[in-house]
Amino acid sequence: MELGAYSINIVGLSNKEHHFHYEIGNAFFGKYGSDLVSEGSFQADLLLDKHETFLEAEFRITGTAKLICDRSLETF
C-alpha cells in the first residue's frame, strides 16, 4: 500500500464537487502507525467541493477497530 492511494491532486481538479471512496484496513494501520489501533476496517467517503478560492471537505467514516487497553494491555 502506497501513500499515493490516499493522495488527491487538488490542483488538477475542476471547480465543482468531487466524490472519493477509500477502503482502509489492516495494511493501512500496519504501515502508518498501529500504536493505538492494531486492526480495523473502515470505509471513508469524502465529498470535496472545490471553489475558486477555497475547498470544502466533508468526511463520512464508518467501521470498526481493535484497540489495546492502556491499563490491561488486552485487546478489545
PDB file of C-alpha atoms in Angstrom:
ATOM      1  CA  MET A   1       0.000   0.000   0.000  1.00  0.00           C
ATOM      2  CA  GLU A   2       1.388   3.360  -1.007  1.00  0.00           C
ATOM      3  CA  LEU A   3       0.545   6.771   0.369  1.00  0.00           C
ATOM      4  CA  GLY A   4      -0.422   7.727  -3.178  1.00  0.00           C
ATOM      5  CA  ALA A   5      -3.593   5.669  -2.822  1.00  0.00           C
ATOM      6  CA  TYR A   6      -4.853   8.372  -0.434  1.00  0.00           C
ATOM      7  CA  SER A   7      -3.492  11.417  -2.283  1.00  0.00           C
ATOM      8  CA  ILE A   8      -5.639  13.828  -4.247  1.00  0.00           C
ATOM      9  CA  ASN A   9      -4.164  16.150  -6.866  1.00  0.00           C
ATOM     10  CA  ILE A  10      -6.167  19.222  -5.865  1.00  0.00           C
ATOM     11  CA  VAL A  11      -4.560  21.455  -8.499  1.00  0.00           C
ATOM     12  CA  GLY A  12      -5.827  19.186 -11.279  1.00  0.00           C
ATOM     13  CA  LEU A  13      -9.451  19.214 -10.061  1.00  0.00           C
ATOM     14  CA  SER A  14     -12.061  21.441 -11.645  1.00  0.00           C
ATOM     15  CA  ASN A  15     -14.161  23.816  -9.547  1.00  0.00           C
ATOM     16  CA  LYS A  16     -17.061  21.529  -8.612  1.00  0.00           C
ATOM     17  CA  GLU A  17     -17.927  18.679  -6.235  1.00  0.00           C
ATOM     18  CA  HIS A  18     -15.772  15.554  -6.319  1.00  0.00           C
ATOM     19  CA  HIS A  19     -16.520  12.255  -4.548  1.00  0.00           C
ATOM     20  CA  PHE A  20     -13.844   9.841  -3.301  1.00  0.00           C
ATOM     21  CA  HIS A  21     -14.204   6.476  -1.561  1.00  0.00           C
ATOM     22  CA  TYR A  22     -11.490   4.716   0.444  1.00  0.00           C
ATOM     23  CA  GLU A  23     -11.331   1.247   1.972  1.00  0.00           C
ATOM     24  CA  ILE A  24      -8.993   1.338   4.968  1.00  0.00           C
ATOM     25  CA  GLY A  25      -7.842  -1.923   6.524  1.00  0.00           C
ATOM     26  CA  ASN A  26      -5.070  -3.623   8.434  1.00  0.00           C
ATOM     27  CA  ALA A  27      -2.446  -2.836   5.784  1.00  0.00           C
ATOM     28  CA  PHE A  28      -3.043   0.887   6.359  1.00  0.00           C
ATOM     29  CA  PHE A  29      -2.606   0.607  10.126  1.00  0.00           C
ATOM     30  CA  GLY A  30       0.460  -1.588   9.724  1.00  0.00           C
ATOM     31  CA  LYS A  31       2.150   0.963   7.503  1.00  0.00           C
ATOM     32  CA  TYR A  32       1.038   4.255   9.038  1.00  0.00           C
ATOM     33  CA  GLY A  33       1.121   3.526  12.739  1.00  0.00           C
ATOM     34  CA  SER A  34      -0.516   0.870  14.821  1.00  0.00           C
ATOM     35  CA  ASP A  35       0.215   2.255  18.305  1.00  0.00           C
ATOM     36  CA  LEU A  36      -3.437   2.932  19.091  1.00  0.00           C
ATOM     37  CA  VAL A  37      -5.213   0.742  16.552  1.00  0.00           C
ATOM     38  CA  SER A  38      -3.923  -2.773  15.992  1.00  0.00           C
ATOM     39  CA  GLU A  39      -6.583  -3.860  13.482  1.00  0.00           C
ATOM     40  CA  GLY A  40      -9.509  -2.221  11.774  1.00  0.00           C
ATOM     41  CA  SER A  41     -11.776  -1.992   8.799  1.00  0.00           C
ATOM     42  CA  PHE A  42     -13.148   1.383   7.725  1.00  0.00           C
ATOM     43  CA  GLN A  43     -14.972   2.881   4.773  1.00  0.00           C
ATOM     44  CA  ALA A  44     -14.291   6.567   4.219  1.00  0.00           C
ATOM     45  CA  ASP A  45     -16.276   8.734   1.838  1.00  0.00           C
ATOM     46  CA  LEU A  46     -15.026  12.198   1.009  1.00  0.00           C
ATOM     47  CA  LEU A  47     -17.019  14.949  -0.649  1.00  0.00           C
ATOM     48  CA  LEU A  48     -14.577  17.612  -1.797  1.00  0.00           C
ATOM     49  CA  ASP A  49     -16.128  20.800  -3.143  1.00  0.00           C
ATOM     50  CA  LYS A  50     -13.507  22.908  -4.883  1.00  0.00           C
ATOM     51  CA  HIS A  51     -14.156  26.616  -5.352  1.00  0.00           C
ATOM     52  CA  GLU A  52     -12.009  29.308  -6.911  1.00  0.00           C
ATOM     53  CA  THR A  53     -10.507  30.461  -3.595  1.00  0.00           C
ATOM     54  CA  PHE A  54     -11.209  27.657  -1.079  1.00  0.00           C
ATOM     55  CA  LEU A  55     -12.040  23.975  -0.566  1.00  0.00           C
ATOM     56  CA  GLU A  56     -14.840  22.389   1.431  1.00  0.00           C
ATOM     57  CA  ALA A  57     -14.357  18.814   2.634  1.00  0.00           C
ATOM     58  CA  GLU A  58     -16.915  16.521   4.245  1.00  0.00           C
ATOM     59  CA  PHE A  59     -15.751  13.160   5.583  1.00  0.00           C
ATOM     60  CA  ARG A  60     -18.038  10.243   6.476  1.00  0.00           C
ATOM     61  CA  ILE A  61     -16.161   7.395   8.103  1.00  0.00           C
ATOM     62  CA  THR A  62     -17.693   4.137   9.341  1.00  0.00           C
ATOM     63  CA  GLY A  63     -16.063   0.973  10.567  1.00  0.00           C
ATOM     64  CA  THR A  64     -14.671  -0.983  13.465  1.00  0.00           C
ATOM     65  CA  ALA A  65     -11.306  -1.048  15.190  1.00  0.00           C
ATOM     66  CA  LYS A  66      -9.474  -3.360  17.533  1.00  0.00           C
ATOM     67  CA  LEU A  67      -7.810  -1.323  20.252  1.00  0.00           C
ATOM     68  CA  ILE A  68      -5.380  -2.113  23.060  1.00  0.00           C
ATOM     69  CA  CYS A  69      -6.426  -1.151  26.588  1.00  0.00           C
ATOM     70  CA  ASP A  70      -3.901   1.193  28.163  1.00  0.00           C
ATOM     71  CA  ARG A  71      -4.428  -0.389  31.599  1.00  0.00           C
ATOM     72  CA  SER A  72      -4.541  -4.130  30.961  1.00  0.00           C
ATOM     73  CA  LEU A  73      -2.857  -4.193  27.529  1.00  0.00           C
ATOM     74  CA  GLU A  74      -5.650  -6.546  26.397  1.00  0.00           C
ATOM     75  CA  THR A  75      -7.317  -6.037  23.032  1.00  0.00           C
ATOM     76  CA  PHE A  76     -10.956  -5.030  22.834  1.00  0.00           C
TER      77      PHE A  76
END
